[in-house]
Amino acid sequence: MATSTFERRSPPIKLAELSSLSAADSAAINAVLARLKNLPGALLPILHGVQEALGHVPKDAVPVIAKSLNLSRAEVHGVISFYHWYRTEKPGEHVLHLCRAEACQAVGGRALEAHVKASLGIDFHETTADGRYTLEPAYCLGNCAVGPSLMIDGALKGRVTADRFDRLTGVTA
Amino acid sequence: MNATKKAVTIYVPRDSTAVSLGADEVAAAITAEAARIGIDVELIRNSSRGMFWLEPLVEVATDAGRIGYGPVQPEDVASLFATGLTHGGEHPLSLHLVEEISYLKNQERLTFARAGITDPVNLADYRAHDGYKGLSNALAMEPAAIIAAVTDSGLRGRGGAAFPAGIKWKTVSGAEGEQKYIVCNGDEGDSGTFADRMVCEGDPFVLIEGMTIAGVAVGATRGYIYLRCEYPYGERALNEAIKAAYAANWLGANIQGSGKHFDLEVRMGAGAYICGEETSLLESLEGKRGMVRFKPPLPAIKGLFGCPTVINNVITLASVPIILDKGSEHYKNFGVGRSRGTLPVQLAGNIKHGGLVEKAFGVSLRDLLYTFGGGALSGRPIRTVQVGGPLGAYIPDSQFDLPLDYEAYAKLNNMVGHGGITVFDDTVDMAEQARFSMEFCATESCGKCTPCRIGSTRGMEVIDRLVAGDQPVKQEALLRDLCDTMLAGSLCALGGMAPFPVLSALNHFPEDFQKSSQQQTPRVRVAS
């Protein structure tokens, strides 16, 4: 591909100049990379690390991660979009994972799901207007004997009725 | 262990189901109340016995044995102390001797022998309860003899596929490769299952020991536990246990002076059901999208990073230590036919006594649902149960007497799978459940093969039209044809089994699909 047709006429655009990452975010991402990039199969641990540090994996982290692992941006983007857990938008203050799977359905999960969506005024993958809650679906939290189940910022709650949901979140419909 | 003062030992589980019902608050209340009334308490955060309707289950050590109380809420704690909790006094929440509770007493606990008894991350406690006996024996054996013991025990993959574990190990042992791996599949995505979670949270050392034995047997020096990210409690317990095992030289270089080396690490998944499929799990561990691989080559020949790899489910690996401890004969003597040993059954959904029942193969569903489970939680009749997770068939009452055994189930297009049993009462709408199976497959498909990727979405649409009464005879024929394509043409079990719940719902509960088309006759009904 060394033909002149493909030669760059202008100096390459530096990715860093386009990035909207704050200095603190960049530092956090670089710290994760420095810690994990030499692991075999490092991409998932790195994405977990970034999401843990920043609450999400910012779009502009993609080229930084790609460069450090010698991958293409498409490969990194492909991995982020494949897995339900990773998000590219900043979440609300609290992240709710509501179980949608069969064992919870058997004990009123569908009705709870309707209540949660109505009282928060959002659908799955959305954040309330006040930025307090992000709602995500989960397909089983392994709490199947005491459903319906909900995870609030990683803390598991069982036998969640509409009332208990309101008490746990302080949201009233 | 405080020997100078005689503290009373109280147990409150750290299992996440117990925590989801308030175990942390109960533990805090016990500590606070004990301090208030001046009683010296040693509070141990044990794991769960798996009797989840009794959680949080508080136990106290007495001369007669461990006395239980449950389900305990923080507001019960003061009255518990007032009625003599410290010596097992009577209280409305009394369960008396925990080991005598019939639910527990009528089980055959091999893999879950320590569940609820020990402090899960205390290595000394683990060793005091037969821990590391299996590995100690294995370290004195020839690798081939370890593999032979596992083969002779009849242990089959407990993740669902039921492939004989010993044969897999033998293949890896004979495969060429400088580096070999042991990978533990802890991506327990099936709804209605939590046995893997209970091992990771409740007895992590048994999994570590099982993986180390596997490493010694096949010559692998590295292991990974691939755990789903929905299990943060399991991740913490495993990492605490791994750290303790390294500190005591049960992991790392020259294990207990044997010259054997085994390193172990936990890796978290990222919310993709498909990564429970072994080849897609390996892709994910390598840092890629969890796309299913073509087989062959088998992972045993070319697995993780192209190297020979043993990949087994949590329960499979956690069953290995007892086989090496008590011998393959001991394990094999449980079970029926070609299904040897025990199966940790998980009772979930609409069930009064939900939890873990470890029984020898051959127990009937009816026994599990009524003798153990106590019927539906709602008090209504049980209409159907789904066995084996979201890809398992919906089983009607007429099949409840079938013995739980891989072959008997396979004959009816059912599957034992990972042993999850999700119970539904008579309010369930089976057309909705069938649609959900297709929806789930569409959400979780990796997208590599067409029957699964497209078929699942088309399946939802066809079910919608069928239920709406739009040319139902034609739609049903189309749905069956589509299911046939998915069954025969999918690359892995996701697309290949998603039709099972759909077809079983259609075959056993056709009335739920004809709500808007009662006048349409005759119905096409094909026997299962």
PDB file of C-alpha atoms in Angstrom, chain A residues 39-45 48 71 75 77-79 81-86 99-107 110 138-146 151 154-159 164, chain B residues 16-17 20 52 190-192 194 197 224 228-233 267-271 274 284-290 305 347-350 386 390 422-424 432-433 436 439-440 443-444:
ATOM      1  CA  LEU A  39      -2.495  -9.832  31.213  1.00  0.00           C
ATOM      2  CA  PRO A  40      -3.219 -12.515  28.647  1.00  0.00           C
ATOM      3  CA  GLY A  41      -6.620 -11.645  27.159  1.00  0.00           C
ATOM      4  CA  ALA A  42      -6.564  -8.262  28.844  1.00  0.00           C
ATOM      5  CA  LEU A  43      -9.427  -6.504  27.090  1.00  0.00           C
ATOM      6  CA  LEU A  44     -12.333  -7.569  29.313  1.00  0.00           C
ATOM      7  CA  PRO A  45     -10.476  -6.900  32.567  1.00  0.00           C
ATOM      8  CA  HIS A  48     -14.217  -3.709  33.683  1.00  0.00           C
ATOM      9  CA  LEU A  71      -5.896  -3.707  18.449  1.00  0.00           C
ATOM     10  CA  GLU A  75     -12.163  -4.626  17.642  1.00  0.00           C
ATOM     11  CA  HIS A  77     -15.782  -1.217  19.943  1.00  0.00           C
ATOM     12  CA  GLY A  78     -17.011  -4.665  18.880  1.00  0.00           C
ATOM     13  CA  VAL A  79     -16.248  -6.122  22.278  1.00  0.00           C
ATOM     14  CA  SER A  81     -21.065  -3.523  22.074  1.00  0.00           C
ATOM     15  CA  PHE A  82     -21.211  -7.322  22.338  1.00  0.00           C
ATOM     16  CA  TYR A  83     -21.433  -7.498  26.110  1.00  0.00           C
ATOM     17  CA  HIS A  84     -24.547  -6.213  27.875  1.00  0.00           C
ATOM     18  CA  TRP A  85     -22.605  -5.154  30.958  1.00  0.00           C
ATOM     19  CA  TYR A  86     -20.553  -2.385  29.377  1.00  0.00           C
ATOM     20  CA  CYS A  99     -34.098  -9.586  36.839  1.00  0.00           C
ATOM     21  CA  ARG A 100     -36.318 -10.486  33.884  1.00  0.00           C
ATOM     22  CA  ALA A 101     -35.714 -14.236  33.842  1.00  0.00           C
ATOM     23  CA  GLU A 102     -38.154 -17.103  34.294  1.00  0.00           C
ATOM     24  CA  ALA A 103     -37.747 -17.781  38.013  1.00  0.00           C
ATOM     25  CA  CYS A 104     -38.593 -14.162  38.810  1.00  0.00           C
ATOM     26  CA  GLN A 105     -41.418 -14.169  36.255  1.00  0.00           C
ATOM     27  CA  ALA A 106     -42.944 -17.084  38.172  1.00  0.00           C
ATOM     28  CA  VAL A 107     -43.347 -14.923  41.273  1.00  0.00           C
ATOM     29  CA  ARG A 110     -43.453  -9.057  35.048  1.00  0.00           C
ATOM     30  CA  ALA A 138     -30.546  -8.733  34.093  1.00  0.00           C
ATOM     31  CA  TYR A 139     -31.102 -12.273  32.938  1.00  0.00           C
ATOM     32  CA  CYS A 140     -30.761 -13.980  36.258  1.00  0.00           C
ATOM     33  CA  LEU A 141     -29.038 -12.749  39.379  1.00  0.00           C
ATOM     34  CA  GLY A 142     -28.805 -16.275  40.820  1.00  0.00           C
ATOM     35  CA  ASN A 143     -31.333 -15.422  43.518  1.00  0.00           C
ATOM     36  CA  CYS A 144     -33.992 -17.641  41.978  1.00  0.00           C
ATOM     37  CA  ALA A 145     -35.498 -19.114  45.149  1.00  0.00           C
ATOM     38  CA  VAL A 146     -36.471 -15.732  46.590  1.00  0.00           C
ATOM     39  CA  MET A 151     -29.489  -5.434  42.336  1.00  0.00           C
ATOM     40  CA  GLY A 154     -24.132  -4.403  43.274  1.00  0.00           C
ATOM     41  CA  ALA A 155     -26.182  -5.090  46.423  1.00  0.00           C
ATOM     42  CA  LEU A 156     -28.665  -7.920  45.932  1.00  0.00           C
ATOM     43  CA  LYS A 157     -32.288  -7.645  47.112  1.00  0.00           C
ATOM     44  CA  GLY A 158     -34.759 -10.539  47.183  1.00  0.00           C
ATOM     45  CA  ARG A 159     -38.562 -10.851  47.399  1.00  0.00           C
ATOM     46  CA  ARG A 164     -40.359  -2.952  48.843  1.00  0.00           C
TER      47      ARG A 164
ATOM     48  CA  SER B  16     -25.952 -13.435  48.698  1.00  0.00           C
ATOM     49  CA  THR B  17     -29.490 -14.830  48.888  1.00  0.00           C
ATOM     50  CA  SER B  20     -30.671 -10.150  49.818  1.00  0.00           C
ATOM     51  CA  PHE B  52     -33.590 -20.197  51.342  1.00  0.00           C
ATOM     52  CA  ASP B 190     -29.593 -20.258  33.445  1.00  0.00           C
ATOM     53  CA  SER B 191     -32.512 -18.835  35.313  1.00  0.00           C
ATOM     54  CA  GLY B 192     -33.448 -21.099  38.186  1.00  0.00           C
ATOM     55  CA  PHE B 194     -27.608 -20.983  41.686  1.00  0.00           C
ATOM     56  CA  ARG B 197     -22.953 -19.319  42.881  1.00  0.00           C
ATOM     57  CA  TYR B 224      -8.967 -19.426  35.137  1.00  0.00           C
ATOM     58  CA  ARG B 228     -20.373 -14.025  35.501  1.00  0.00           C
ATOM     59  CA  CYS B 229     -20.353 -10.389  36.518  1.00  0.00           C
ATOM     60  CA  GLU B 230     -23.821 -10.742  38.056  1.00  0.00           C
ATOM     61  CA  TYR B 231     -22.055 -12.599  40.897  1.00  0.00           C
ATOM     62  CA  PRO B 232     -19.996  -9.924  42.689  1.00  0.00           C
ATOM     63  CA  TYR B 233     -20.358 -11.748  46.038  1.00  0.00           C
ATOM     64  CA  ARG B 267     -11.929 -13.464  35.374  1.00  0.00           C
ATOM     65  CA  MET B 268     -15.265 -11.731  35.194  1.00  0.00           C
ATOM     66  CA  GLY B 269     -17.691 -12.086  32.330  1.00  0.00           C
ATOM     67  CA  ALA B 270     -19.700  -9.125  31.129  1.00  0.00           C
ATOM     68  CA  GLY B 271     -23.328 -10.127  30.953  1.00  0.00           C
ATOM     69  CA  ILE B 274     -23.730 -17.170  25.358  1.00  0.00           C
ATOM     70  CA  SER B 284     -14.255 -14.123  25.913  1.00  0.00           C
ATOM     71  CA  LEU B 285     -11.321 -15.117  28.136  1.00  0.00           C
ATOM     72  CA  GLU B 286      -9.045 -14.243  25.253  1.00  0.00           C
ATOM     73  CA  GLY B 287     -10.517 -10.752  25.295  1.00  0.00           C
ATOM     74  CA  LYS B 288     -12.820 -11.058  22.308  1.00  0.00           C
ATOM     75  CA  ARG B 289     -16.516 -11.048  21.510  1.00  0.00           C
ATOM     76  CA  GLY B 290     -18.060 -14.250  22.817  1.00  0.00           C
ATOM     77  CA  PHE B 305      -4.997 -19.321  23.410  1.00  0.00           C
ATOM     78  CA  LEU B 347     -35.719 -25.392  43.446  1.00  0.00           C
ATOM     79  CA  ALA B 348     -36.658 -21.955  42.173  1.00  0.00           C
ATOM     80  CA  GLY B 349     -39.496 -19.735  41.117  1.00  0.00           C
ATOM     81  CA  ASN B 350     -42.934 -20.199  42.614  1.00  0.00           C
ATOM     82  CA  GLN B 386     -39.036 -25.670  33.501  1.00  0.00           C
ATOM     83  CA  PRO B 390     -34.187 -21.049  29.714  1.00  0.00           C
ATOM     84  CA  THR B 422     -38.271 -23.304  37.946  1.00  0.00           C
ATOM     85  CA  VAL B 423     -41.800 -23.730  39.230  1.00  0.00           C
ATOM     86  CA  PHE B 424     -44.905 -22.017  37.838  1.00  0.00           C
ATOM     87  CA  GLU B 432     -46.046 -15.640  27.033  1.00  0.00           C
ATOM     88  CA  GLN B 433     -43.379 -18.045  28.295  1.00  0.00           C
ATOM     89  CA  PHE B 436     -40.038 -15.061  26.138  1.00  0.00           C
ATOM     90  CA  GLU B 439     -37.051 -13.134  22.924  1.00  0.00           C
ATOM     91  CA  PHE B 440     -34.290 -14.330  25.247  1.00  0.00           C
ATOM     92  CA  THR B 443     -31.274 -10.916  23.008  1.00  0.00           C
ATOM     93  CA  GLU B 444     -28.489 -13.359  23.781  1.00  0.00           C
TER      94      GLU B 444
END
